[in-house]
Short mmCIF file of C-alpha atoms and ligand atoms in Angstrom, two decimals:
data_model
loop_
_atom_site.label_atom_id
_atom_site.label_comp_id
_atom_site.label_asym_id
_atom_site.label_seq_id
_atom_site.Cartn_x
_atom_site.Cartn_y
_atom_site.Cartn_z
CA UNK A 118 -32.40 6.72 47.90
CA UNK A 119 -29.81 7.44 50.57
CA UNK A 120 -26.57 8.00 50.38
CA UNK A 121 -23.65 6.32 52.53
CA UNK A 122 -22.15 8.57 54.78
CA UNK A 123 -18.33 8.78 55.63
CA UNK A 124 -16.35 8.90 58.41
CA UNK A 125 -12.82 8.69 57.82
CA UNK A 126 -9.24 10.17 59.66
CA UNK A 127 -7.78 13.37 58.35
CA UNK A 128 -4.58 12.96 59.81
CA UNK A 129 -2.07 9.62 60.96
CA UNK A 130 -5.13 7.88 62.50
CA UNK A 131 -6.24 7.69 66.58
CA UNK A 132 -8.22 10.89 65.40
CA UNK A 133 -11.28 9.16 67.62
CA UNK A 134 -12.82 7.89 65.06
CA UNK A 135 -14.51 4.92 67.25
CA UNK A 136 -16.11 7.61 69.30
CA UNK A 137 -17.68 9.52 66.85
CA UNK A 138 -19.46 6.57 64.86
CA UNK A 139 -20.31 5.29 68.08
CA UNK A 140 -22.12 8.51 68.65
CA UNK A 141 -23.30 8.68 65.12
CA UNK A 142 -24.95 5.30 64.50
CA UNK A 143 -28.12 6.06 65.76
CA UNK A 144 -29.27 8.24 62.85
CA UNK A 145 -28.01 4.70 60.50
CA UNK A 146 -29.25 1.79 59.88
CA UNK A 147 -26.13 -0.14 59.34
CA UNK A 148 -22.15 0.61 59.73
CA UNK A 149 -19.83 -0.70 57.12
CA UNK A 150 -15.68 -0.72 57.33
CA UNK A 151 -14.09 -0.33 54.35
CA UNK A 152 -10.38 -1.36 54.39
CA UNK A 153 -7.88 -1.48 57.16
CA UNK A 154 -7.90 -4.34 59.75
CA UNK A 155 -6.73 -5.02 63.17
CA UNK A 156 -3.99 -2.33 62.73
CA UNK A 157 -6.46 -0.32 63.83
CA UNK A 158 -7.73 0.21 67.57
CA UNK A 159 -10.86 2.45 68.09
CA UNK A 160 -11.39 3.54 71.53
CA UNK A 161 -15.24 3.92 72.81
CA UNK A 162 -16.37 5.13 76.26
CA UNK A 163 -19.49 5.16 77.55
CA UNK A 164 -21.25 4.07 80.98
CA UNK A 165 -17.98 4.04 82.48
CA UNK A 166 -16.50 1.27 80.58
CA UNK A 167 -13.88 1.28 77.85
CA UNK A 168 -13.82 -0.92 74.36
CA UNK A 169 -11.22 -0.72 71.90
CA UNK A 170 -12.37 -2.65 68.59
CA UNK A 171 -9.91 -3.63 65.82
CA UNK A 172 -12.03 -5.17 62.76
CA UNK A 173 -15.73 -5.05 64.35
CA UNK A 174 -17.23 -1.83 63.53
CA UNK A 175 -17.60 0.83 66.13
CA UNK A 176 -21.73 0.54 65.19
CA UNK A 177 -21.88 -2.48 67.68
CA UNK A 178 -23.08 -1.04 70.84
CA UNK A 179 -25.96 0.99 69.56
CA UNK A 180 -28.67 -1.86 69.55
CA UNK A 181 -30.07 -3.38 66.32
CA UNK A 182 -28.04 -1.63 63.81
CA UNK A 183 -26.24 -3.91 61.34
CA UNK A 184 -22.34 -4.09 61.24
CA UNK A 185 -20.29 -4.85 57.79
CA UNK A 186 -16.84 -5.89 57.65
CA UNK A 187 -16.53 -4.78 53.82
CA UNK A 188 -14.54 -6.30 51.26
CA UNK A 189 -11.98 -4.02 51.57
CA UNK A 190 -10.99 -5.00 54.96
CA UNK A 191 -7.92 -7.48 55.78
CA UNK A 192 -9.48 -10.12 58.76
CA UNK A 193 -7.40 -12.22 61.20
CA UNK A 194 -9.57 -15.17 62.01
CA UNK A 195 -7.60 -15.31 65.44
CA UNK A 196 -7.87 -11.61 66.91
CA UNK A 197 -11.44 -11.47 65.33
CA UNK A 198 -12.31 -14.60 67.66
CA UNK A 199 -10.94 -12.56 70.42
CA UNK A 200 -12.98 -9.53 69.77
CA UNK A 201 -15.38 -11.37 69.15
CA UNK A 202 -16.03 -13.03 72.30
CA UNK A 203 -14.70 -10.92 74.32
CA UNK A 204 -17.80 -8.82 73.25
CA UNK A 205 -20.53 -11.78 73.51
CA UNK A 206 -18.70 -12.41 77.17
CA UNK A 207 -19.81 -8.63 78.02
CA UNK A 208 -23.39 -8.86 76.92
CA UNK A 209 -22.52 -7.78 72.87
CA UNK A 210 -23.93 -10.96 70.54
CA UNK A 211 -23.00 -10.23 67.38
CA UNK A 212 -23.63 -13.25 65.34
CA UNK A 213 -26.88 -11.64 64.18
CA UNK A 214 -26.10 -8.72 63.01
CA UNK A 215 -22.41 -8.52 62.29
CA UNK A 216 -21.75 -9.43 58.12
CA UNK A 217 -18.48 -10.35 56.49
CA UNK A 218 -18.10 -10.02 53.02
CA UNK A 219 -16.75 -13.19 51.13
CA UNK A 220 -14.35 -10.79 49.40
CA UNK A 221 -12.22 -9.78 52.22
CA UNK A 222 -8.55 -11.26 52.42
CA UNK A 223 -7.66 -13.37 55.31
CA UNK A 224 -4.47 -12.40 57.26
CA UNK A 225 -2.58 -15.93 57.47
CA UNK A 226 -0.38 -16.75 59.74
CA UNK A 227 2.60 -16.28 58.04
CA UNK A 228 1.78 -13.20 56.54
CA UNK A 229 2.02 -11.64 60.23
CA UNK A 230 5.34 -13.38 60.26
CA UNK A 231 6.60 -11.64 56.87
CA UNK A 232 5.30 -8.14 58.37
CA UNK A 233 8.08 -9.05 61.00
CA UNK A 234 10.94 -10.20 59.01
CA UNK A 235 10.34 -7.39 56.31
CA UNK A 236 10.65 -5.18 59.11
CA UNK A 237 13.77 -6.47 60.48
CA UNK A 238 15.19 -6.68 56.88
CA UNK A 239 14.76 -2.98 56.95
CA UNK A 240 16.50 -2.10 60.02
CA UNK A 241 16.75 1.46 61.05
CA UNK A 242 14.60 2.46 58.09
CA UNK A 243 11.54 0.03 59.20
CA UNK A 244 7.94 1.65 58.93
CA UNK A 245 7.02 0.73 62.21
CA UNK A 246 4.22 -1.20 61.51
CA UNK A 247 1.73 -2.31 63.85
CA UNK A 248 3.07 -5.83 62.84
CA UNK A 249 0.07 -7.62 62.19
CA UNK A 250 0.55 -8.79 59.11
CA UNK A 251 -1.25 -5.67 57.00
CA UNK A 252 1.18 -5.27 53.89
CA UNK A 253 1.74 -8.62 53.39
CA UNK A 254 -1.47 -9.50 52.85
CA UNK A 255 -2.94 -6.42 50.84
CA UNK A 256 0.60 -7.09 48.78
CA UNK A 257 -0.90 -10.68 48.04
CA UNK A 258 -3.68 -9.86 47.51
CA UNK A 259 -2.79 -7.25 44.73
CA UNK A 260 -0.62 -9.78 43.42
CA UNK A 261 -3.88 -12.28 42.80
CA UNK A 262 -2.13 -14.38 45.43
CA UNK A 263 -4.73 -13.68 48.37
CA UNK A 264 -6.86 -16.02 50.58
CA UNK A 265 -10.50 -14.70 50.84
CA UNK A 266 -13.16 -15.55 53.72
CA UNK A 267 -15.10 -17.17 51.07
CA UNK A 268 -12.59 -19.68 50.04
CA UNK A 269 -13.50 -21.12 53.51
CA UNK A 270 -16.29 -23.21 51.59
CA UNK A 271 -14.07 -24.46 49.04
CA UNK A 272 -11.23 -26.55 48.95
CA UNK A 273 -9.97 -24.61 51.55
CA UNK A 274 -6.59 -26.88 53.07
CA UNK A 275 -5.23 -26.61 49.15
CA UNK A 276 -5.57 -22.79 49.33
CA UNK A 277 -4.25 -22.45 52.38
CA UNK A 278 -1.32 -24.48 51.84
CA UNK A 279 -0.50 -23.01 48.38
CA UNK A 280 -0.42 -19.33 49.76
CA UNK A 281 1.96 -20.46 52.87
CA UNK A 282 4.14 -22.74 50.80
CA UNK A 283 4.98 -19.44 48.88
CA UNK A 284 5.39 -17.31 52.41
CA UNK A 285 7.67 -19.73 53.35
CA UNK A 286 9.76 -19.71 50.35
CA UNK A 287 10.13 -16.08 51.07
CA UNK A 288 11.23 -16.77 54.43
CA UNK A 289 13.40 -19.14 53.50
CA UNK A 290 15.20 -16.53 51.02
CA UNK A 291 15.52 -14.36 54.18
CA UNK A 292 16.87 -16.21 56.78
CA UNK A 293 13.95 -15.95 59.00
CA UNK A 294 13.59 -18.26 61.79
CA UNK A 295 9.95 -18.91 62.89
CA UNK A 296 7.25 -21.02 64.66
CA UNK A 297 3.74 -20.76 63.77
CA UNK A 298 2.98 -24.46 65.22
CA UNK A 299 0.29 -22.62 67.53
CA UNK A 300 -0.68 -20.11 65.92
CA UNK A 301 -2.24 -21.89 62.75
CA UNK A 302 -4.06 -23.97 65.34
CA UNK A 303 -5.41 -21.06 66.77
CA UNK A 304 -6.03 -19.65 63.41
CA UNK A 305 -7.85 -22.67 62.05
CA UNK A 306 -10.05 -22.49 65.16
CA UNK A 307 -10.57 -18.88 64.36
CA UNK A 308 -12.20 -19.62 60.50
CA UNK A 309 -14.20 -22.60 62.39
CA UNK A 310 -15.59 -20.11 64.41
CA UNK A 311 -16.45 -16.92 61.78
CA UNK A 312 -18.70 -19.66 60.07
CA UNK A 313 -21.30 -18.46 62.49
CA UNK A 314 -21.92 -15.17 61.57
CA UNK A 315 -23.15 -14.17 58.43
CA UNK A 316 -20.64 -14.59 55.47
CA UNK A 317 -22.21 -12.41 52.33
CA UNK A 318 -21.47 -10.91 49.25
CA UNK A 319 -21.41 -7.72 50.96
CA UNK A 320 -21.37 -5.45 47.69
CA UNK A 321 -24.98 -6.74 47.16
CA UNK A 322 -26.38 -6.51 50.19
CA UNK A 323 -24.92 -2.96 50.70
CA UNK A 324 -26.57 -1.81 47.05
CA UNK A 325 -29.77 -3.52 48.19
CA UNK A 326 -29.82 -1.47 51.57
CA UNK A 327 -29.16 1.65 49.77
CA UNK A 328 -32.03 0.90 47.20
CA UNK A 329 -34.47 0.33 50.16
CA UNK A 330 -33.77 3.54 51.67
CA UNK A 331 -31.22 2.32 54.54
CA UNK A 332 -28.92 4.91 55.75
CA UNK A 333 -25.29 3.76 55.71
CA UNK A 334 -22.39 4.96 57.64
CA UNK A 335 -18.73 3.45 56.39
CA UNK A 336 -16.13 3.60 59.16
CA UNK A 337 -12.38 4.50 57.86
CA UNK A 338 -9.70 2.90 59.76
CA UNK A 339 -6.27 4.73 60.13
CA UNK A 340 -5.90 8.20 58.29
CA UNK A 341 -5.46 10.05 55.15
CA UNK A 342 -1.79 10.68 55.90
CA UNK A 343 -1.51 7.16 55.93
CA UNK A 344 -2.60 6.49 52.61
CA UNK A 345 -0.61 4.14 50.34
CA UNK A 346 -1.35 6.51 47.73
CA UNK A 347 -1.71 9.87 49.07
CA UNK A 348 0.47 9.46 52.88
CA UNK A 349 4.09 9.79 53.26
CA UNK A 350 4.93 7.36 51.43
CA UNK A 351 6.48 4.65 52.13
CA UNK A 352 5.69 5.41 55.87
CA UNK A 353 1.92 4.67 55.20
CA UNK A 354 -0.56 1.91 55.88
CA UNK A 355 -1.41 -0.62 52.34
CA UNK A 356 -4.39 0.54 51.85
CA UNK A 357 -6.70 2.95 50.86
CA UNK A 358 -7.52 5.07 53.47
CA UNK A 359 -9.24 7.67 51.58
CA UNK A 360 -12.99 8.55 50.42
CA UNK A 361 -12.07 6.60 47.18
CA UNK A 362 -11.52 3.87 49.17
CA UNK A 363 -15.45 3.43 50.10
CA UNK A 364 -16.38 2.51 47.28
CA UNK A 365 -13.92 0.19 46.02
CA UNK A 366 -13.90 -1.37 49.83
CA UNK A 367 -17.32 -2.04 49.99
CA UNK A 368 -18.84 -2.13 46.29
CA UNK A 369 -20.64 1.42 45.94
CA UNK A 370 -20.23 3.89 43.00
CA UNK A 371 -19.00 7.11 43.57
CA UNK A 372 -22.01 8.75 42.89
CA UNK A 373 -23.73 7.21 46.20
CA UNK A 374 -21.12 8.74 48.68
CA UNK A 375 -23.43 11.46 50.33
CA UNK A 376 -21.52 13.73 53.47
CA UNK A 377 -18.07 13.24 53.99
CA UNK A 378 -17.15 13.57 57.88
CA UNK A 379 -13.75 14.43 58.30
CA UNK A 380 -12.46 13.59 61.65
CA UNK A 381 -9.04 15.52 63.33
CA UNK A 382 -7.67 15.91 66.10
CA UNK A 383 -7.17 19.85 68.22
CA UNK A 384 -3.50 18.40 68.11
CA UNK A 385 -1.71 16.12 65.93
CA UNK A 386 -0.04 12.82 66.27
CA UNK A 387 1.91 9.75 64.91
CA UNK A 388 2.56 6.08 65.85
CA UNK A 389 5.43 4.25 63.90
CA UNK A 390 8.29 6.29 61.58
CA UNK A 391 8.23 8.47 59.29
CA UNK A 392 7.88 12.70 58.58
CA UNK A 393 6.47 14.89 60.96
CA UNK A 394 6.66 18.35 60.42
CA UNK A 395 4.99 20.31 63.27
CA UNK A 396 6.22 17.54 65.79
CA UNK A 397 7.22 18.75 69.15
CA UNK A 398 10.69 17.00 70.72
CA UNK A 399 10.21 19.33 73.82
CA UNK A 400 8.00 19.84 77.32
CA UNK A 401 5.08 21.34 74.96
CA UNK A 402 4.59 17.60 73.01
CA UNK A 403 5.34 15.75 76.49
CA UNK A 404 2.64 17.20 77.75
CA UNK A 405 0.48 16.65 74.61
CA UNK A 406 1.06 13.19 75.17
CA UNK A 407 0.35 12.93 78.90
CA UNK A 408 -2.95 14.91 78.87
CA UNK A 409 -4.16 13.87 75.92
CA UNK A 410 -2.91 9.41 76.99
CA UNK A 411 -1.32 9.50 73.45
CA UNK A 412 -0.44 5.85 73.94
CA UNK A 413 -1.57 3.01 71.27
CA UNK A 414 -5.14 1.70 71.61
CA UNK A 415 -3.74 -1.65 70.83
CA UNK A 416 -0.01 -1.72 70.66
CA UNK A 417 0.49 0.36 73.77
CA UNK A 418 3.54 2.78 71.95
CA UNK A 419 3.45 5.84 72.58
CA UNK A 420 2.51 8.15 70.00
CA UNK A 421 4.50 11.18 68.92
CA UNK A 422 3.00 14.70 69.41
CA UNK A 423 3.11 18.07 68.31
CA UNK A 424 0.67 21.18 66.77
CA UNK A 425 -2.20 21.06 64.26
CA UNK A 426 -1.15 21.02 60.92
CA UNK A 427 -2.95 22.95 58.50
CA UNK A 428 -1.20 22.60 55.25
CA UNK A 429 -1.61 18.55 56.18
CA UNK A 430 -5.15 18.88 57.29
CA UNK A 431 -6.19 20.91 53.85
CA UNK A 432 -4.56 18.89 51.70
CA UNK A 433 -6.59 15.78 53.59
CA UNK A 434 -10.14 17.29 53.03
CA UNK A 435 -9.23 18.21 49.25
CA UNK A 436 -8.51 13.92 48.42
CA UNK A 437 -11.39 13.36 50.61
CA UNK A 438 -13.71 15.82 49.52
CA UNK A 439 -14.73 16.81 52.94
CA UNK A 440 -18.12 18.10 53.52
CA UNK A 441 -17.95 18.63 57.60
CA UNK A 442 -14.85 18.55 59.88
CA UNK A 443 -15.25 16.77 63.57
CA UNK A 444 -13.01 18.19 66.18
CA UNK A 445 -11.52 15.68 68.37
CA UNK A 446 -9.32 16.32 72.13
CA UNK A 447 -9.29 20.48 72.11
CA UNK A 448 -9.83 19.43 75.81
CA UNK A 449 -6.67 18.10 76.13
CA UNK A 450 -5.00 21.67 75.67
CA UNK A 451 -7.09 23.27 78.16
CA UNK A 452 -4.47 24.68 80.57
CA UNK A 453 -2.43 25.62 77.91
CA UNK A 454 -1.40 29.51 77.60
CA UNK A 455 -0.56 29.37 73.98
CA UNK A 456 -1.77 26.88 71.08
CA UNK A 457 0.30 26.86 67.73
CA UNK A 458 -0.96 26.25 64.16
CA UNK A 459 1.19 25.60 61.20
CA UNK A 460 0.10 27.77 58.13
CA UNK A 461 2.42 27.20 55.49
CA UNK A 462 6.34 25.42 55.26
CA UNK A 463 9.47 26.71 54.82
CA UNK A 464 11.10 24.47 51.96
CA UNK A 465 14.32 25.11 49.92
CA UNK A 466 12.15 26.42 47.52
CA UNK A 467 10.59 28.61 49.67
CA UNK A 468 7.34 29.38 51.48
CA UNK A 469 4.75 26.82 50.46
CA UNK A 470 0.97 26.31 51.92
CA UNK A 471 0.72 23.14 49.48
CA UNK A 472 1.68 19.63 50.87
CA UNK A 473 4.98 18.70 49.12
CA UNK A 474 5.90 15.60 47.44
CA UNK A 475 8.74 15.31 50.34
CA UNK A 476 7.59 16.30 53.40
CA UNK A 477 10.60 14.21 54.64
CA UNK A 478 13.56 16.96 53.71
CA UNK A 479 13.81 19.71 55.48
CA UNK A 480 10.70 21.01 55.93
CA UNK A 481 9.80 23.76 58.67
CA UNK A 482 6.59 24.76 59.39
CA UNK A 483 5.36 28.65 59.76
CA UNK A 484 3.40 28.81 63.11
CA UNK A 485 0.05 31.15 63.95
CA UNK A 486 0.16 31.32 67.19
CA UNK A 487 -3.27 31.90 69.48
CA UNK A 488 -4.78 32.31 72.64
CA UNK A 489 -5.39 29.59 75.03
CA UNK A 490 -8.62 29.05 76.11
CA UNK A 491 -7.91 28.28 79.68
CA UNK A 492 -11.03 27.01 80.61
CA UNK A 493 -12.28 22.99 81.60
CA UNK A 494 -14.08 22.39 78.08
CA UNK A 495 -15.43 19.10 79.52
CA UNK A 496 -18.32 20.49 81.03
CA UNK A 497 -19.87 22.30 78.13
CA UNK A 498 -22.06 20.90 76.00
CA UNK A 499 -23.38 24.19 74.26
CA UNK A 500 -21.36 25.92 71.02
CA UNK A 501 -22.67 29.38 72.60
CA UNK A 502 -21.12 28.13 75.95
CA UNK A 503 -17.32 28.06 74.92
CA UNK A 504 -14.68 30.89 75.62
CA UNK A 505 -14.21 33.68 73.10
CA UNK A 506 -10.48 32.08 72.40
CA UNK A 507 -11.56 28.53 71.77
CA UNK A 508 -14.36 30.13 69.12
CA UNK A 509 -11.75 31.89 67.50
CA UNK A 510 -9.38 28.61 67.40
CA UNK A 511 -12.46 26.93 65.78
CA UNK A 512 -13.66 29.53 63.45
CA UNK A 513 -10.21 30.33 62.11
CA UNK A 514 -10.25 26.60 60.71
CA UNK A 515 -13.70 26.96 59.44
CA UNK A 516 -12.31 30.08 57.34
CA UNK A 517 -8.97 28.63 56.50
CA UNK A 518 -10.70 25.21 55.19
CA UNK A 519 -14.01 26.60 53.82
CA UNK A 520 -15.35 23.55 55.96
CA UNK A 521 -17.61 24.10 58.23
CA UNK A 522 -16.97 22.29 62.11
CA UNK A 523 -19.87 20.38 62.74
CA UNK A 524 -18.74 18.43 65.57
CA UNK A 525 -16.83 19.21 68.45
CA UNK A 526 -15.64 16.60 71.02
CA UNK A 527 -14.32 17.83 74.69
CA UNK A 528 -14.07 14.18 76.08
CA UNK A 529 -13.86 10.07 75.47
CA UNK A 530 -17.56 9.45 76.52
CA UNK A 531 -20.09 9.56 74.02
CA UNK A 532 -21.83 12.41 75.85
CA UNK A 533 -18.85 14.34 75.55
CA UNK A 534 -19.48 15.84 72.21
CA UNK A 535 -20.98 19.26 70.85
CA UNK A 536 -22.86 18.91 67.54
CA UNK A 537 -23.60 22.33 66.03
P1 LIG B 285 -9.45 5.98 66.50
O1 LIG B 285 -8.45 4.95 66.13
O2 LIG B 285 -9.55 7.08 65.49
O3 LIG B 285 -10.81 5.42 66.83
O4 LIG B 285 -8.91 6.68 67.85
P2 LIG B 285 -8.23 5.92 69.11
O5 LIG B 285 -9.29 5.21 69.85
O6 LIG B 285 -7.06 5.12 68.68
O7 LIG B 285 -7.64 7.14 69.91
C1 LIG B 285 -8.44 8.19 70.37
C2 LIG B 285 -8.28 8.28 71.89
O8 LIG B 285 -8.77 9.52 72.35
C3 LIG B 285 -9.09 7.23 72.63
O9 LIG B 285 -8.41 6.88 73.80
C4 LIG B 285 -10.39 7.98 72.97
O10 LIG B 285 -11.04 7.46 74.11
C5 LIG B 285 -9.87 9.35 73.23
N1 LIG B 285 -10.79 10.47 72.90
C6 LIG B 285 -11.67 10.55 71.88
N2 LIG B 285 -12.21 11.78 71.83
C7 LIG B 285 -11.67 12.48 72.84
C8 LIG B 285 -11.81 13.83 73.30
O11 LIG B 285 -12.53 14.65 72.74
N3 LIG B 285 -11.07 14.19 74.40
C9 LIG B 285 -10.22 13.33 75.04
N4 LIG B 285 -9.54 13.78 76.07
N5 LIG B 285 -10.06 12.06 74.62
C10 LIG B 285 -10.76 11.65 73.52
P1 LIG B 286 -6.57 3.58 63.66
O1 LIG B 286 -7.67 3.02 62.79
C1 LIG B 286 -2.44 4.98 63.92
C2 LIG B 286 0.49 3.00 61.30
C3 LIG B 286 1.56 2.14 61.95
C4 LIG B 286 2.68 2.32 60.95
C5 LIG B 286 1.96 2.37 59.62
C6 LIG B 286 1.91 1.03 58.88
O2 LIG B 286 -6.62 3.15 65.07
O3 LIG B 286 -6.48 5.07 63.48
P2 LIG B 286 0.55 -1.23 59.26
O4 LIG B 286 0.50 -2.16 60.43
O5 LIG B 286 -0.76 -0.69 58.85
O6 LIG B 286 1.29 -1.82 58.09
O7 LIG B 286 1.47 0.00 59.77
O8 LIG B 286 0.63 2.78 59.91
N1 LIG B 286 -0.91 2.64 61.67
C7 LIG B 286 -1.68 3.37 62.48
N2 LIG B 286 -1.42 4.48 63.20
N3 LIG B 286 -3.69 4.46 63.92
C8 LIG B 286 -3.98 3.37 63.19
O9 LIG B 286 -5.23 2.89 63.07
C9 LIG B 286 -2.95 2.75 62.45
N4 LIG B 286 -2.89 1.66 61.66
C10 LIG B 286 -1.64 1.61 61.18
O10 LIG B 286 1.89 2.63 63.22
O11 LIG B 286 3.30 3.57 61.13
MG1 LIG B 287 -6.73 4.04 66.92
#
């Protein structure tokens, strides 16, 4: 029996995660996500051209292999028509091989409305969310109000307009002014349209593939640091971003979850509010963010920079039980003369190298500094080939984590990446 294999973010998400399970598919026979929705945006280059996929998984382009969209995910019938056919116009057919669990909660209409007027009700202490209705809809669905893809073969209308009767209630209590003439059109033309692809019990079908020997890889979607349990809370995503989260997102028991692939960036970054403590205000995180085109894969905002973060990062592998790291953009800092690691924070309590509750007070990070490599890591494709300084970047994680690198990626493309 195989197990399912994991590939989830260590950090606030955009760690590349598209890439690598792009790269990794071939040795699976099917890709599952697992929560998340189209908050996410995972970036995949190859032949020259560019995709950015929201609630498809990033197994799509590798021929025959079977894509899930677990019950753990959140689906918006609009933008999934979009990605959709956007992918069918550029030679991608899905409707074969592309499940959707019944299970999965619909993002309505006016839950991306209450993402926006929750928002503004927060003013100046908003999340930032990628306002596409995400917490409103996990929040309905934990409060056994939620609309799920398979109600679309029931008396669907009545469900429908039971859930938005309450929405609008809520918006009423708010003052929020709306329209969402157009967009429930475009929604209901949206469910029309998933009926074409295979709508499962996903949960079965995944057990079944793992009985028969099929090798599954489950694609995370944001990062652990944007857990709603285990993130900065309350500046986190609604789900759960974290290894648990496979198996309650797509049906499995713990004791299936084979390697854990924990995916970081060289660097660090954040989209939206909330605590970062090795973030870089200066020219240093500028340039992070120019060289490394730290701008949203969907959203277009630009994401906030700064230094790897090791008391974040170990803390990440430990809920995820890690089992091999993948190092992401170490490219992007290849002219630099210096490159900073935080070790350990300064708190009022003193030195600490364990994440604290409140990473949002005054926090201050203790910095190892090293080398730069100064040296085009794009064009190797060899561990043995790298500079002395970038080996000694690598291995000092490898020590410091007790997890071993097993990936190392110099560049978007797919053939961009090392595997040791
Ligand atoms: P995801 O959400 O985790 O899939 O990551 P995103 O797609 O949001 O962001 C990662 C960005 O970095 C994308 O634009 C990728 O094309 C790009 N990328 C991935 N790996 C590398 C790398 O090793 N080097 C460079 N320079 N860019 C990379
Ligand atoms: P991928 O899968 C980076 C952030 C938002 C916001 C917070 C809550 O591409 O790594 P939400 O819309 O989920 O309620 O927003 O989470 N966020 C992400 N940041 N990458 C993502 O996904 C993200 N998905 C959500 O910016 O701070
Ligand atoms: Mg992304």
């Amino acid at each position: 029996m195989k197990k399912v294999d994991v590939v989830l973010g260590l950090q606030w998400g955009d760690e590349g995660k598209g890439k690598v399970v792009d790269v990794l598919t071939p040795s699976y026979e099917a890709v599952a996500r697992f929560q998340g929705g189209p908050n996410a945006g995972h970036t995949l280059e190859f032949n020259g051209e560019k995709y950015v996929l929201r609630s498809i998984p990033s197994g799509i382009f590798q021929g025959g292999k079977i894509n899930i969209i677990g019950n753990g995910v959140v689906l918006d019938p609009i933008l999934f028509r979009e990605e959709a056919e956007a992918l069918a116009k550029s030679g991608h057919d899905l409707t074969q091989r592309l499940y959707i669990s019944k299970k999965a909660h619909l993002i309505m209409p006016t839950h991306r409305i209450l993402d926006a007027a929750y928002e503004a009700a927060k003013g100046s202490s908003k999340i930032g969310t990628t306002g596409k209705g995400i917490g409103p809809t996990y929040t309905d669905k934990v409060s056994r109000n939620g609309v799920r893809v398979g109600d679309i073969f029931l008396d669907f209308k009545s469900i429908y307009d039971a859930a938005k009767a309450r929405h609008e209630a809520i918006l009423r209590s708010l003052g929020y002014a709306y329209d969402i003439a157009e967009l429930e059109r475009k929604w209901f033309e949206g469910i029309e349209y998933m009926k074409r692809f295979r709508i499962i019990d996903s949960e079965q079908t995944v057990n079944d593939m793992i009985c028969a020997d099929k090798h599954i890889l489950a694609e995370g979607a944001q990062g652990t640091l944007l857990d709603v349990d285990f993130g900065s809370y309350p500046f986190v995503t609604s789900s759960n971003t974290v290894c648990a989260g496979v198996c309650t997102g797509l049906g499995i028991a713990p004791n299936r979850i084979g390697e854990v692939y924990g995916i970081f960036k060289a660097y660090c970054t954040r989209v939206g509010s909330g605590p970062f403590p090795t973030e870089l205000f200066d020219e240093t995180g500028k340039r992070l963010r120019d060289l490394g085109h730290e701008y949203g894969a969907v959203t277009g905002r630009e994401r906030r920079c700064g230094w790897l973060d090791m008391v974040a990062l170990k803390y990440a592998i430990m809920v995820d039980g890690v089992t091999g790291l993948i190092m992401m953009k170490s490219d992007v800092m290849n002219d630099f003369d210096t490159v900073k690691v935080a070790v350990a924070y300064e708190t009022a309590e003193g030195r600490t190298t364990v994440f604290p509750y409140n990473i949002e007070s005054d926090v201050k990070p203790v910095y190892r500094e090293f080398r730069g490599w100064k040296c085009d890591l794009r064009k190797i494709r060899r561990y043995e080939d790298f500079p002395q300084e970038f080996k000694e970047y690598v291995e000092f994680i490898e020590s410091e984590t007790g997890v071993p690198v097993k990936i190392i990626s110099v560049g978007p493309d797919r053939d961009e990446t090392i595997m040791r």
